[in-house]
Protein backbone atom coordinates (compact mmCIF):
# COMPACT_ATOMS: atom_id res chain seq x y z
CA HIS A 1 146.22 -36.09 272.25
CA VAL A 2 143.38 -34.90 270.03
CA ILE A 3 143.86 -31.34 268.88
CA ILE A 4 140.77 -29.59 267.56
CA LEU A 5 141.54 -27.76 264.40
CA SER A 6 138.03 -26.53 263.50
CA GLY A 7 134.40 -27.19 264.44
CA HIS A 8 132.43 -27.06 267.60
CA GLY A 9 131.24 -29.83 269.46
CA TYR A 10 132.17 -32.20 272.67
CA SER A 11 133.72 -35.48 273.47
CA LEU A 12 132.48 -38.27 275.87
CA LEU A 13 135.09 -39.97 277.82
CA TRP A 14 134.54 -42.81 280.43
CA SER A 15 136.12 -45.90 281.85
CA GLU A 16 134.46 -49.25 281.45
CA GLY A 17 131.42 -49.36 283.95
CA SER A 18 131.79 -45.55 284.94
CA LYS A 19 129.66 -42.70 284.13
CA LYS A 20 130.45 -40.99 280.75
CA GLU A 21 131.86 -37.38 281.25
CA LYS A 22 131.23 -34.60 278.54
CA PHE A 23 133.81 -32.15 277.64
CA ASP A 24 132.96 -29.17 275.24
CA TRP A 25 135.39 -28.26 272.56
CA ASP A 26 136.15 -25.50 269.79
CA ALA A 27 138.91 -24.99 267.51
CA GLY A 28 142.28 -24.79 269.42
CA SER A 29 140.95 -27.21 272.21
CA MET A 30 142.72 -30.47 273.08
CA VAL A 31 141.25 -33.63 274.52
CA VAL A 32 143.36 -36.26 276.01
CA PRO A 33 141.48 -39.56 276.49
CA PRO A 34 143.04 -41.49 279.41
CA ASP A 35 144.80 -44.85 278.42
CA ARG A 36 142.07 -47.50 277.94
CA TRP A 37 139.29 -45.31 278.20
CA PHE A 38 136.14 -45.09 275.78
CA HIS A 39 135.98 -41.75 274.10
CA GLN A 40 133.67 -40.43 271.38
CA HIS A 41 134.08 -37.03 269.51
CA PHE A 42 130.90 -35.28 268.35
CA ASN A 43 130.58 -32.21 266.00
CA THR A 44 127.54 -30.32 266.79
CA GLY A 45 128.22 -27.12 264.95
CA LYS A 46 127.13 -26.08 261.21
CA GLU A 47 130.86 -26.45 260.00
CA PRO A 48 132.77 -29.50 259.54
CA ALA A 49 135.03 -30.66 262.34
CA ARG A 50 138.67 -31.50 261.84
CA TYR A 51 141.19 -32.90 264.38
CA LEU A 52 144.55 -34.18 264.58
CA ALA A 53 144.99 -37.33 266.83
CA LEU A 54 148.57 -37.87 268.12
CA ARG A 55 149.09 -41.25 269.59
CA TRP A 56 151.51 -44.10 270.56
CA GLY A 57 152.69 -46.50 267.97
CA SER A 58 154.64 -46.38 264.60
CA ARG A 59 156.23 -48.81 262.34
CA LYS A 60 159.29 -49.15 264.38
CA PHE A 61 157.51 -49.23 267.95
CA SER A 62 154.52 -51.24 266.88
CA THR A 63 151.41 -51.49 268.99
CA ALA A 64 149.92 -54.02 266.59
CA ILE A 65 148.07 -56.13 269.48
CA GLU A 66 146.41 -52.94 270.72
CA GLU A 67 145.67 -51.81 267.11
CA GLU A 68 143.89 -55.21 266.30
CA LYS A 69 141.46 -54.57 269.47
CA LEU A 70 140.53 -50.96 268.19
CA ALA A 71 139.04 -52.25 264.93
CA LYS A 72 136.99 -54.97 266.72
CA SER A 73 133.58 -54.94 268.50
CA LEU A 74 133.59 -55.59 272.15
CA LYS A 75 131.46 -58.57 271.20
CA LEU A 76 134.46 -60.10 269.37
CA GLY A 77 137.12 -59.16 272.36
CA GLY A 78 137.77 -55.63 270.80
CA ASP A 79 137.56 -52.09 272.22
CA GLN A 80 134.95 -50.60 269.88
CA ILE A 81 131.30 -50.04 270.57
CA GLU A 82 129.11 -50.71 267.64
CA TYR A 83 126.42 -48.08 266.84
CA GLU A 84 123.76 -50.75 267.50
CA ASP A 85 125.18 -51.51 271.01
CA GLU A 86 125.53 -47.82 271.97
CA ASP A 87 123.52 -46.47 274.93
CA GLU A 88 120.52 -44.61 273.72
CA GLU A 89 121.34 -41.74 275.83
CA VAL A 90 124.32 -40.98 273.81
CA PHE A 91 122.31 -40.43 270.61
CA ALA A 92 119.94 -38.38 272.61
CA LEU A 93 122.57 -36.19 273.93
CA PHE A 94 124.12 -35.68 270.40
CA LYS A 95 120.57 -34.79 269.01
CA GLY A 96 119.75 -32.45 271.76
CA GLU A 97 123.10 -30.65 271.34
CA CYS A 98 122.56 -30.27 267.51
CA ASP A 99 119.16 -29.07 268.08
CA LYS A 100 120.65 -26.22 270.31
CA ASN A 101 122.92 -25.15 267.45
CA GLY A 102 120.25 -25.36 264.76
CA VAL A 103 121.91 -28.49 263.13
CA GLU A 104 119.55 -31.00 261.73
CA VAL A 105 120.47 -34.70 262.33
CA THR A 106 119.59 -36.80 259.31
CA TRP A 107 120.76 -40.16 260.67
CA SER A 108 119.63 -42.33 263.53
CA PRO A 109 121.00 -45.52 265.08
CA LYS A 110 117.46 -46.91 264.92
CA ILE A 111 117.05 -46.46 261.12
CA GLY A 112 120.62 -46.32 260.06
CA LYS A 113 120.10 -43.36 257.68
């Protein structure tokens, strides 16, 4: 469960091989990515976004095997999509949403700045 504390934006959620679904959010919204689904959160507003992610796992009830996959690239057997491997449409959507809100995007996956 991801509780949005401040900011304005959207999240993309999808299972492997399926279409990405976009969900808009503002402060007070909650996003609940289904288990084993890819998900990304995008702040498209002028103010910083803050969120609180509540999830499984603790020192007592470790999910160490799953935690290891989160920090690894898909190419290395993990669950993380690296920027250079991301669909170009993801950045294009983000840039378009920022443009609608008058927010300048100063970084691009093509140039890494």
